[in-house]
Tab-separated table of C-alpha atoms and ligand atoms in Angstrom:
chain	number	residue	atom	x	y	z
A	1	MET	CA	107.672	45.844	7.065
A	2	LYS	CA	104.532	46.122	5.376
A	3	ASN	CA	102.880	43.672	7.929
A	4	ILE	CA	104.261	46.028	10.873
A	5	TYR	CA	102.777	48.883	8.939
A	6	LEU	CA	99.391	47.197	8.705
A	7	PHE	CA	99.320	46.118	12.177
A	8	CYS	CA	99.976	49.523	13.446
A	9	LEU	CA	97.324	50.843	11.418
A	10	LEU	CA	94.782	48.277	12.891
A	11	LEU	CA	95.933	49.471	16.002
A	12	VAL	CA	95.198	52.822	15.768
A	13	CYS	CA	91.764	52.181	14.229
A	14	GLY	CA	91.037	49.870	16.955
A	15	LEU	CA	91.951	52.574	19.501
A	16	MET	CA	90.085	55.074	17.804
A	17	SER	CA	86.874	53.200	17.752
A	18	PHE	CA	87.457	52.315	21.352
A	19	LEU	CA	87.662	56.072	22.202
A	20	SER	CA	84.712	57.036	20.448
A	21	ALA	CA	82.758	54.421	22.243
A	22	ALA	CA	83.823	55.665	25.353
A	23	ASN	CA	82.837	59.092	24.507
A	24	LEU	CA	79.521	57.824	24.042
A	25	ILE	CA	79.000	56.999	27.782
A	26	PRO	CA	78.462	60.762	28.934
A	27	GLU	CA	76.193	61.855	26.254
A	28	ASP	CA	73.871	59.084	27.381
A	29	LYS	CA	74.076	60.328	31.114
A	30	ASN	CA	71.180	61.600	32.938
A	31	SER	CA	68.459	60.308	30.135
A	32	THR	CA	68.666	56.576	31.235
A	33	LEU	CA	68.222	56.643	35.087
A	34	VAL	CA	65.881	58.707	37.205
A	35	VAL	CA	65.953	58.814	40.957
A	36	GLU	CA	62.990	60.356	42.721
A	37	GLN	CA	61.460	60.681	46.244
A	38	ALA	CA	64.996	59.942	47.875
A	39	TYR	CA	65.423	60.569	51.652
A	40	ILE	CA	67.795	59.499	54.180
A	41	ARG	CA	66.746	58.668	57.796
A	42	ALA	CA	68.153	61.047	60.889
A	43	THR	CA	70.398	58.862	62.876
A	44	ILE	CA	69.243	57.811	66.349
A	45	PRO	CA	71.135	59.394	68.867
A	46	GLY	CA	74.066	56.986	70.264
A	47	THR	CA	74.053	55.024	66.976
A	48	SER	CA	75.997	55.530	63.685
A	49	ILE	CA	73.696	53.504	61.458
A	50	SER	CA	71.113	55.015	59.094
A	51	SER	CA	69.172	53.901	55.877
A	52	SER	CA	68.239	55.476	52.541
A	53	TYR	CA	65.021	55.168	50.589
A	54	MET	CA	64.032	56.052	46.845
A	55	GLU	CA	62.564	55.214	43.557
A	56	ILE	CA	64.860	54.220	40.452
A	57	GLU	CA	63.520	54.352	37.062
A	58	ASN	CA	65.353	52.957	34.524
A	59	GLN	CA	64.447	54.525	31.203
A	60	SER	CA	67.137	52.579	28.838
A	61	ASP	CA	66.387	49.775	26.672
A	62	SER	CA	68.422	47.388	28.411
A	63	THR	CA	68.555	46.042	31.982
A	64	VAL	CA	71.110	48.132	34.439
A	65	SER	CA	72.021	47.239	37.865
A	66	LEU	CA	72.881	49.330	40.810
A	67	LEU	CA	76.518	48.261	41.742
A	68	SER	CA	77.185	50.404	44.660
A	69	VAL	CA	76.601	53.405	46.370
A	70	SER	CA	79.227	56.106	47.681
A	71	SER	CA	78.872	59.145	49.841
A	72	ASP	CA	81.234	61.080	52.303
A	73	ILE	CA	79.293	60.380	55.394
A	74	SER	CA	80.163	56.866	55.392
A	75	PRO	CA	82.734	54.060	54.146
A	76	ARG	CA	80.252	51.573	53.911
A	77	ILE	CA	76.966	51.717	52.042
A	78	GLU	CA	75.304	48.315	51.311
A	79	ILE	CA	72.075	47.262	49.239
A	80	HIS	CA	69.931	45.532	51.491
A	81	GLN	CA	66.666	43.465	51.151
A	82	HIS	CA	64.211	42.530	53.796
A	83	ILE	CA	63.459	39.036	53.722
A	84	MET	CA	60.952	36.646	55.950
A	85	THR	CA	62.514	33.638	56.945
A	86	ASP	CA	60.531	31.312	59.669
A	87	GLY	CA	58.508	34.027	60.609
A	88	MET	CA	61.634	36.366	61.193
A	89	MET	CA	62.204	39.550	59.567
A	90	ARG	CA	65.649	39.543	58.216
A	91	MET	CA	68.208	41.816	56.206
A	92	ARG	CA	70.021	40.448	53.334
A	93	LYS	CA	73.031	42.101	51.602
A	94	LEU	CA	72.605	42.186	47.610
A	95	ASP	CA	75.630	42.270	45.635
A	96	SER	CA	73.658	44.370	43.214
A	97	LEU	CA	70.324	45.376	42.281
A	98	ALA	CA	68.851	44.823	39.021
A	99	ILE	CA	66.245	47.060	37.277
A	100	GLU	CA	64.790	45.880	33.960
A	101	SER	CA	64.205	48.240	30.832
A	102	LYS	CA	61.302	50.895	31.609
A	103	ALA	CA	61.100	49.271	35.147
A	104	ARG	CA	60.708	51.259	38.316
A	105	VAL	CA	62.284	49.829	41.555
A	106	LYS	CA	60.968	51.158	44.932
A	107	LEU	CA	63.359	51.268	47.819
A	108	GLN	CA	60.911	51.362	50.934
A	109	PRO	CA	60.634	50.641	54.676
A	110	SER	CA	60.539	46.876	55.164
A	111	GLY	CA	61.606	46.103	51.564
A	112	LEU	CA	64.518	47.174	49.571
A	113	HIS	CA	66.799	49.806	51.204
A	114	LEU	CA	70.296	51.300	51.188
A	115	MET	CA	72.012	50.453	54.656
A	116	ILE	CA	74.425	53.106	55.829
A	117	PHE	CA	76.912	51.891	58.396
A	118	ASP	CA	79.510	53.779	60.255
A	119	VAL	CA	78.242	57.322	59.896
A	120	ALA	CA	80.911	59.447	61.310
A	121	THR	CA	78.821	62.605	62.288
A	122	PRO	CA	74.986	62.571	63.311
A	123	LEU	CA	72.816	63.058	60.554
A	124	ASN	CA	69.990	65.853	61.619
A	125	PRO	CA	66.740	66.583	60.099
A	126	LYS	CA	66.891	69.567	57.522
A	127	GLU	CA	70.502	68.565	56.406
A	128	GLN	CA	71.168	67.258	52.877
A	129	VAL	CA	73.599	64.475	52.205
A	130	GLU	CA	75.366	63.900	48.794
A	131	LEU	CA	74.902	60.287	47.659
A	132	THR	CA	76.177	58.866	44.324
A	133	LEU	CA	74.762	55.764	42.837
A	134	HIS	CA	76.868	53.669	40.425
A	135	PHE	CA	75.172	51.656	37.884
A	136	SER	CA	76.595	48.872	35.629
A	137	ASN	CA	76.182	51.143	32.405
A	138	ASN	CA	78.849	53.277	33.453
A	139	VAL	CA	76.730	55.941	34.675
A	140	SER	CA	76.755	57.521	38.146
A	141	VAL	CA	73.876	59.533	39.694
A	142	THR	CA	75.049	61.980	41.996
A	143	MET	CA	72.227	63.721	44.115
A	144	GLU	CA	71.357	65.953	47.459
A	145	VAL	CA	69.299	63.738	49.611
A	146	PRO	CA	67.348	65.252	52.531
A	147	VAL	CA	67.561	64.084	56.045
A	148	TYR	CA	64.136	63.087	57.481
A	149	SER	CA	63.008	62.519	61.082
A	150	PRO	CA	60.613	59.937	61.742
A	151	VAL	CA	57.571	62.387	61.502
A	152	GLN	CA	58.854	63.887	58.264
A	153	GLU	CA	59.243	60.226	56.853
A	154	LYS	CA	55.589	59.477	57.731
A	155	ALA	CA	54.326	62.770	56.000
A	156	ALA	CA	56.643	61.888	52.799
A	157	GLN	CA	54.842	58.272	52.741
A	158	LYS	CA	51.234	59.787	52.807
A	159	THR	CA	52.015	62.302	50.116
A	160	MET	CA	53.559	59.535	48.035
A	161	LEU	CA	50.500	57.104	48.588
A	162	LYS	CA	48.299	59.809	47.479
A	163	MET	CA	50.235	60.771	44.383
A	164	HIS	CA	50.291	57.261	43.446
A	165	LYS	CA	46.440	56.900	43.986
A	166	HIS	CA	46.161	59.960	41.583
A	167	HIS	CA	47.934	57.948	38.749
A	168	HIS	CA	45.482	54.919	38.873
B	201	LIG	CU1	69.598	46.863	56.054
């Protein structure tokens, strides 16, 4: 009888510490991962494919991985990397994208990107799309991402280039 009581006590204690640990996660939210310069390409008429680019900074003290991305606009969003094989540019799907502590990863044309398949309705410039990034530390980042035309994309890249030159 005494043993059962002890067992129950341990169970309750275990459960309580588990719950308090779980409670810590939302407090940590927003301070660990910063997403900037995000945009998504307008769909080309007659196609249902797009891609998205951004910079992700991991401000936490440990490596965090981007595991998946979800959005109402598409049932299938993948993390892709461009690689050169035999002089040919190819795309490879990544299962996850690790970002080291205090590091910043750039998703940019000809490099890492989010590939968006089966876009149900065309994406037009000036629209906003909601994307949610799911990370390995249980943090999800939801944001409104602007849709850019090729001209807007070029303009944005020029400003980003200027900004980066400014930093050095
Ligand atoms: Cu791709």
